[in-house]
Every structure is written in structure tokens, then in C-alpha cells.
XYZ file of C-alpha atoms in Angstrom:
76
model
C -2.157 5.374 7.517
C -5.027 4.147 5.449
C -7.340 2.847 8.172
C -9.628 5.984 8.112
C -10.380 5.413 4.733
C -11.368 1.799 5.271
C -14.495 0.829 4.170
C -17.075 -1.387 6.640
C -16.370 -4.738 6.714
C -17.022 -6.614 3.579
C -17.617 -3.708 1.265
C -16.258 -2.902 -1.933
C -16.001 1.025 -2.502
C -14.473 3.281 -5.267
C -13.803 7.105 -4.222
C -15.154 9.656 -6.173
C -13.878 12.571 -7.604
C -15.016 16.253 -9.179
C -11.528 16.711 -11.745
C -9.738 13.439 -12.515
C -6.909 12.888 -15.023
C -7.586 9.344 -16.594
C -3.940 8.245 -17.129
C -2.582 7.547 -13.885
C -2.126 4.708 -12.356
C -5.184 3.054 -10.210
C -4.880 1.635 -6.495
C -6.892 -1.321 -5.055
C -6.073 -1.672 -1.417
C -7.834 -4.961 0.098
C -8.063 -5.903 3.924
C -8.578 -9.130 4.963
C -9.789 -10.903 8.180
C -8.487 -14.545 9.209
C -11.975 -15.567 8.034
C -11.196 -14.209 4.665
C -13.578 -11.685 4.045
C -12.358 -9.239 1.859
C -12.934 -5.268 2.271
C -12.086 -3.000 -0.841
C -10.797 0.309 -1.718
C -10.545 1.712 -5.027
C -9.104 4.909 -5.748
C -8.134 6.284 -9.106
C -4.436 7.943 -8.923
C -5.995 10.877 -11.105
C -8.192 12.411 -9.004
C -7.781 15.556 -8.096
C -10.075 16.174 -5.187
C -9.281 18.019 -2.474
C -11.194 15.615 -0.639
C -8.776 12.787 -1.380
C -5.832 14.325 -0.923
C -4.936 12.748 2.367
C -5.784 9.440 0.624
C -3.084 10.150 -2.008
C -0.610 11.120 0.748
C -1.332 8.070 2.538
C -1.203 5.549 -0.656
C 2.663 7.466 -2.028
C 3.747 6.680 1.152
C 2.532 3.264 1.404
C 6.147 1.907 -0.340
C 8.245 3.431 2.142
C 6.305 2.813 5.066
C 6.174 -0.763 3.439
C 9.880 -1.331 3.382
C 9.305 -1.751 -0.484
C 10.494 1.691 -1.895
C 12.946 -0.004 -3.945
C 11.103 -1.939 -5.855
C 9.073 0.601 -7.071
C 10.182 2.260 -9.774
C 8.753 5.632 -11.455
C 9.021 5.309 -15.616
C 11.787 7.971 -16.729
């Protein structure tokens, strides 16, 4: 789910946004090869880009599609 927003190889990249909210939570996402280089995506949870909103689907689904749903836990 997030491998069209993948980064080349070896980069580090934040998204960018037009409206963004700054308290919500931020999400690093890091792929790495067997010869351990590292490829980075930040994203900030606030944005509110239209242009990231298939990224934000992607990343709240990322727990469930993870098999880790229950351990995440949303503050009441």
C-alpha cells in the first residue's frame, strides 16, 4: 500500500503540504535493503492536502494490514 509513495533508493524525503494542523502525530516509514541502505518517508499526520490523502489512507491502514491493530491504541 505504500510502495507508490516510496522514495528512490537511499533518499530521505518529507511530504509537503498547503494546510497542516501541527498536533498530530508524525509518521517515519523506512525501507531497507539486505545491504542496509535505508530509504525514508516522512509525513506529518496534519496535513491536509488533498494530494496526500491516499498517503493518509494508506498509513491508518498500515495497523490492520500489519496484524498490529491491537496494539494501537487511540487516547480517549
Amino acid at each position: 500500500a505504500l510502495a507508490p509513495f516510496r522514495p528512490a533508493t537511499g533518499a530521505s524525503e518529507q511530504t509537503t503540504c498547503e494546510r497542516q494542523a501541527t498536533d498530530m502525530s508524525h509518521y517515519t516509514v523506512v525501507w531497507s535493503a539486505a545491504d542496509g541502505t535505508q530509504t525514508t518517508l516522512n509525513h506529518d499526520g496534519g496535513c491536509m492536502s488533498a494530494k496526500n490523502a491516499r498517503l493518509m489512507e494508506a498509513l491508518k491502514s498500515a495497523p490492520a494490514r500489519l496484524g498490529v491493530a491491537d496494539w494501537v491504541r487511540r487516547p480517549e
